[in-house]
Amino acid sequence: MDPGRTYDVLVAGGGNAALCAALTARSAGASVLLLESAPRHFRGGNSRHTRNLRCMHDGPAHPLTGSYRAEEYWQDLLDVTGGRTNETLARMVIAGTAGCRDWMTAHGVRFQPSLGGALHLSHTNAFFLGGGKALINAYYRAAARLGVEVEYDAEVRDLDIADGRFRGASVARDGRAEAVRARTLVAASGGFQANLDWLRDAWGAAADNFLIRGTPYDTGRVLRALMDRGARTTGDPTQCHAVAIDGRAPRFDGGIVTRVDCIPLGIVVNARAERFHDEGEDLWPKRYAIWGRLVARQPGQTAFVVFDARARGLFIPPMLPPVEAPSIRALASELGLEPAALERTVAAYNAAVRPGAFDHTQLDTCSTAGLTPPKSHWARRLDRPPFCAYPLRPGITFTYLGVAVDERARIIWQDGKPADNLFAAGEIMAGNILGQGYLAGLGMSIGTVFGRKAGEEAARRARN
Amino acid sequence: MPATSTGAPGPGRLPLPLVEEGRHAARICNACRYCEGLCPVFPAIERRLDFGERDLRYLANLCHDCGACLDACQYAPPHPFGVDVPRTLAALRRASYRTYAWPAAPGGLFERSGLALLLGAAAAPLLFALALGLLAGGDVFLAPHRDEQGAFYQVMPHTAMVGVFGVLTALAAAALLVGLRRCWRDFGSSAGAAPDRGALWQAARDVVTLRHLGDGDPDGRAVRRWWHHCTFYGFLLCFAATSVAAVYHNVLGWPAPYPLSSVPVLLGSIGGAGLLVGPAGLLWMKLRRPPERQDRAQLGMDLVLLALLFETSLTGLLLLAARESAAMGVLLGVHLGAVAGLFLLLPYGKFVHGLYRVCALVRCALEAK
């Protein structure tokens, strides 16, 4: 980083969208400085934890099976967002995913068929060989080859914006503040889900019991700076995507290995040892994203999924073994629950289980009768020891709030005018397209398509 | 179906912290699964729920140490989960070598690379040459030899050569076979099914093509595979050269040395070239690995075998070049000593990885069906 120099493009962020922007701008001839706030080992933001991107395609195309047409993609997006999406931008992303795999491959990304536990995504999502960190590493190698200047441990703390024009940024590096100048900015620094104070503003004290599944470096500082300077926002400011994860996971960065996937195979109780939602409502891939919020509403933001020996081997085990005990009573003691209460809940559930043909791979006929809340599928008596449990907490994946952009990735001011030389890509603007809900692999699609678009536009703006 | 897993002890116990480290990594990999497409280790992990010592030894010997999973790992150090699958499996692999070694006492050489190197690469050639010189007498040992047939046997009688190397070969073969059997009983036959033709064929193809060596390597470091091919096939060609020469001598009655255009010399020269280029290339690649992939404990063991192969080949080629000069006797002694050192150390060094890797590949082919 050279304080005496004016770069064509300053990229704030170091994940997928930031790299797509940096590579594209550099390929167009622009001088590019990429500022990653994390140290080198933790570079890549939450892209490090991703594993695929959702792609439209009209026929089988490695590694995708079948077809996934633009209209189908759009309908899926409409379903999960309940219409809270910008159709122009959404369709632009969808169309952009058709061609981006070639570009990714050319920059070192490799693909593989759908992972074993995610076969239901084989026709919609292209999986990265080795996952998101392998992708990030490939992009950083490409950036080094092309001559993108990269700084780690360099956090953009504030933006120098005068009369709506970006002039430079204040950067914290080695504990010192430095100024850097650039002709354009690409803001690609993610959401604010790792900013505990901000989470507390939105959710109150409950936020203290949330775990953050990804990087601790997504503090939303650039997002806040843009909001303070008058950028229009989009996406629900009070919502985040959360799943139920192992309550013993670390506060940050536990990632996929803390996910608990056995909820349909057991019952879930809160700290009072009471059930609170239908565990067998629908197939797990369609329901896992609601359990973060369900647990967040329970006392102490905690819950426990209880199952017995029958469930063993039917789900992908999280990294930590479950709490195990020979009886429900003993299990309750281990979990710190009132033993009699848990015994009552399990007994009531067991008594309500109706005979059926169990099949955990589809909506089966095992359900309860006369129980509130019911368990609609996969209901089997819990009576075969050892009895097991995972403690659950809400694990936050990402936040929805972002800056509004137009189809050229330009940030839009509150007066509706697009900014002259400020662009955004990735999670910081994903709320334009995903205002709420969740669609697997969409974040990487938005980051890739808008990252490339922002890089292209920023390079053009800087060199004209 | 998950493969059966037993915590039942195999031939020996692994150190507990190492087992815990292996189990920790395997559980995280089993929950993550992002590396599933990189190599067969990860699908093998996914077929299991628990990871006993046998499972860990199997996974360790299935790993080809390409490093692609460390590059891709979101939990690699300095992440607090500290997952370093290549390093953990390398340590488990070394421990398994010790576990399978027979007799147990020289198995200590697996961890004492310096001593092994001293014995095999320095002491054996020097002592062998010295003994040969003393027994043959200075007149014969230091005299120039025309390219006459039987010149080698003036320095060391044929029966002595056959006797010494027959015994060494038998010792090495016996120790290797016991190790192979222990390994197969540990994690091979516990698959519950006898290897069928399909599994053996699959494993054979994986061995001769080194399919998993370098697969999934982000920088196309599959070049390592070619260095390994040079080493592996170089070794086989040298072995073939010796076998053809034995037929020449014992069946056809043609004593060595043989002309440069003869089959044993051609095979030995090409194989010898492979054994110079291959080990040098492999060592070069190991030394220029990025810091997070440097593993000193592993490097020592690798270095011993590579040095022994390189030395055997180098002295053999020097002997070929100087076999008419006065240096022939010394070179013959040094070369035979190097071969003797190599043979003695085969069962107690990196060489065994080939045998145990085959067991792991057969098991993998069996359980992947």
mmCIF file of C-alpha atoms in Angstrom, chain A residues 41-42 48-51 110 112 115-116 129-131 133 137 141 250 253-257 312-313 316-319 321, chain B residues 24 27-28 30-38 49-50 70-79 81 216-219:
data_model
loop_
_atom_site.group_PDB
_atom_site.id
_atom_site.type_symbol
_atom_site.label_atom_id
_atom_site.label_comp_id
_atom_site.label_asym_id
_atom_site.label_seq_id
_atom_site.Cartn_x
_atom_site.Cartn_y
_atom_site.Cartn_z
ATOM 1 C CA HIS A 41 -4.676 -16.945 7.428
ATOM 2 C CA PHE A 42 -8.269 -15.824 7.915
ATOM 3 C CA ARG A 48 -14.143 -19.200 3.333
ATOM 4 C CA HIS A 49 -17.121 -21.086 4.743
ATOM 5 C CA THR A 50 -19.095 -21.427 1.513
ATOM 6 C CA ARG A 51 -19.068 -24.409 -0.781
ATOM 7 C CA ARG A 110 -12.270 -26.064 -9.761
ATOM 8 C CA GLN A 112 -16.841 -31.101 -8.245
ATOM 9 C CA LEU A 115 -21.337 -33.347 -1.977
ATOM 10 C CA GLY A 116 -22.767 -36.530 -0.494
ATOM 11 C CA LEU A 129 -13.594 -28.615 -5.217
ATOM 12 C CA GLY A 130 -12.261 -28.293 -1.664
ATOM 13 C CA GLY A 131 -14.880 -25.682 -0.721
ATOM 14 C CA LYS A 133 -11.335 -21.550 1.038
ATOM 15 C CA ASN A 137 -6.932 -19.275 -2.361
ATOM 16 C CA ARG A 141 -3.100 -16.675 -6.438
ATOM 17 C CA PRO A 250 -17.106 -21.182 19.750
ATOM 18 C CA ASP A 253 -16.052 -19.082 13.073
ATOM 19 C CA GLY A 254 -17.344 -22.550 13.967
ATOM 20 C CA GLY A 255 -18.698 -22.854 10.428
ATOM 21 C CA ILE A 256 -20.414 -25.893 8.992
ATOM 22 C CA VAL A 257 -19.093 -28.450 11.500
ATOM 23 C CA ARG A 312 -27.462 -43.024 15.013
ATOM 24 C CA GLY A 313 -25.954 -43.037 11.522
ATOM 25 C CA ILE A 316 -24.202 -36.026 9.400
ATOM 26 C CA PRO A 317 -22.675 -35.846 12.880
ATOM 27 C CA PRO A 318 -21.442 -32.444 14.083
ATOM 28 C CA MET A 319 -17.830 -32.270 15.227
ATOM 29 C CA PRO A 321 -20.161 -36.005 20.089
ATOM 30 C CA HIS B 24 -10.527 -34.700 16.451
ATOM 31 C CA ARG B 27 -14.704 -35.822 13.341
ATOM 32 C CA ILE B 28 -14.346 -32.327 11.956
ATOM 33 C CA ASN B 30 -16.786 -35.930 8.812
ATOM 34 C CA ALA B 31 -18.945 -32.956 9.784
ATOM 35 C CA CYS B 32 -17.543 -30.613 7.113
ATOM 36 C CA ARG B 33 -17.087 -32.781 4.007
ATOM 37 C CA TYR B 34 -15.875 -29.954 1.779
ATOM 38 C CA CYS B 35 -12.797 -32.019 0.831
ATOM 39 C CA GLU B 36 -14.849 -35.002 -0.289
ATOM 40 C CA GLY B 37 -13.743 -34.598 -3.916
ATOM 41 C CA LEU B 38 -10.038 -34.234 -3.215
ATOM 42 C CA LEU B 49 -19.074 -42.606 12.653
ATOM 43 C CA ASP B 50 -16.350 -43.519 15.120
ATOM 44 C CA LEU B 70 -4.695 -28.316 4.187
ATOM 45 C CA ASP B 71 -4.790 -25.595 1.554
ATOM 46 C CA ALA B 72 -8.574 -25.901 1.403
ATOM 47 C CA CYS B 73 -9.207 -26.276 5.147
ATOM 48 C CA GLN B 74 -11.218 -23.532 6.828
ATOM 49 C CA TYR B 75 -10.147 -25.010 10.182
ATOM 50 C CA ALA B 76 -6.399 -25.164 9.526
ATOM 51 C CA PRO B 77 -4.082 -23.554 12.092
ATOM 52 C CA PRO B 78 -4.167 -20.870 13.380
ATOM 53 C CA HIS B 79 -7.915 -21.540 13.529
ATOM 54 C CA PHE B 81 -9.762 -26.119 15.786
ATOM 55 C CA GLY B 216 -6.574 -31.986 -6.141
ATOM 56 C CA ASP B 217 -3.369 -30.064 -5.754
ATOM 57 C CA PRO B 218 -4.147 -26.381 -6.277
ATOM 58 C CA ASP B 219 -0.937 -25.476 -8.042
#
